[in-house]
Amino acid sequence: MADPRLTRLHPYIRDRQEQLVLNYKAIEGGRPYIAARLSRHACESETSWQGTRTIGGNVAGIQGRKDRAFLVNYAGRIARKINQLVTSGDITREGIDPKFERDASATGLSIGQFMDRVGEFLTAGGWAWIGIDRMAAPVDDQGQPRQRSQAEREASGDRVWWTAWRAHEVVDWRFGPGGNALEWLITEERKEEGGDDPNKAPVPMILRTIWTPGGGVRLYAKAETPDKVEREEKFTIGSPVVPFVPVGVPTGCPCWFDDVEMVCASILNLESAHNENLVQSVFPQLIMPTGIIEWIMQQANCNFDRAVTMARGLNYPIIEPAEAKGVTRYLQPSASDLEAIPNEIIRRRADLFEIVGMALSRDSAQVESAEAKRIGLLDVSAVLAQRAEILQTAEGASVAMSEKIDQAFKIYAPIYPTAFDVGDIKGELESLLLISTAALPDGAKRELAKAFVRKLIKVGKVDKVREAELLAEADEDQVPDELAAFSAAGRPADGAIQDTALNGAQVASLLEIAIQAASKGLPIETAKEIAQAAFPAIGPDEIAKIFAPLVNFKPAPQPAQGFAG
């Protein structure tokens, strides 16, 4: 009879387990995800699908389509990009123990790397868990924990460490009345026993751990009999708590990443099909009339198999009767047919990033209102702020739980950013340049210069000390020479601003000419001549001031766009 402790599942896990496993495979990528999601075509032969050789096995023969398939891991890029955006601001952990900051897990992850991992699990599953553990303290003759010095503890490796758990790895749990502290919780892992003995083959085991306040029990079962307990081990912890913290809110409802995973699976299958089409077009299928085989047999005085080999070379032909077309030819798809699948992949990739809520890249020809851009950026900022709040709450709760398990644990307060600058850098810089053409008072010029400095800091990742120095310089100075040149173009010396000032469209046109010159799209002298002809109200001296800083100007390399990993 099956032991219910080994088989029970929370209703949320029972409903979501299959999709959760796929989501986590998607962000990890590689061969496991391909094996889980690549589909065999309805009429595909065993040789085409499986081949006669396998990766890591028989190296001779034909490699099947499932082994030739490859994955462009969009799901992993998305999860990492969201983490990068959340952690792009300043996360402070005032008072954290430097040793714990460097090594927060049992596997050597720093606290930043650990919380990145938790963030990936949260993205893929909709929720995750942080487990807090500590080596069991030695006991005295009466079975009570024995007090040890800090030096003894460090020498024995006795410390608190955190573990990130995927949503489906915590298979069941129960919160107290009102959703308060956990009453109990069950985790499940795959382990191998006997790995420490080089003379024995390791035995795959399933480990279920039932965590209760102050301790629990570990249940071991063999992989081939997962519902039968092989042995039990009781354990204790140093506090009457269940040492787990939820990250996010567990739910039985689908999450948005389910859609991401399903689109990634469809792209994987389309890419594989397209690759096969390309292979088939490079090695087209031969069609020949049956009569040619008989003719070869007669002329070469050979048997049928030899005649077919001579006729087909290295490919397998389709044999059609003589009353058919009777023309030896190659069967292959047209160029337009080959284009259909890549076009569909592009469309589905656009759907994928629409699901995420952020575009992989923006079409430069697309016209979008300022209102639409503002709303879109607010949506992204709000999602990132919510994610940061979830991670901050979970890390803070884990710190408090750690202190309960080990009173020597050093308390600290994690503070995550609440505002995120996710705007278009190029567009914002162009807006600042447009503003600089106005006749601004000195105080506004300084604020404008500081705005430029802040954008520089965002792009260049300037440290805090240098950031303060640059802002102080901008506050003390007037306005950079380049901005002054642009500003002077729209502000005549005699003060007759209304007579010669450029309107917004004219300023944008002049700015575009300057950008073309700066990016070497136009020779500077040509750009000056165009500007002078287009804007006769601006004197030659002012035109020269505008373009003078661009003579030796070298554009900074642009960062890669989209969800690069």
XYZ file of C-alpha atoms in Angstrom, residues 126 130 139 156 206 287 339 359 529:
9
model
C 4.540 32.626 -10.293
C 13.274 30.331 0.411
C 24.192 17.947 22.147
C 32.800 22.971 12.164
C 13.498 10.328 -3.877
C 12.133 11.202 -58.671
C 10.003 31.728 -46.545
C 9.225 44.842 -27.006
C 26.019 74.041 -45.864
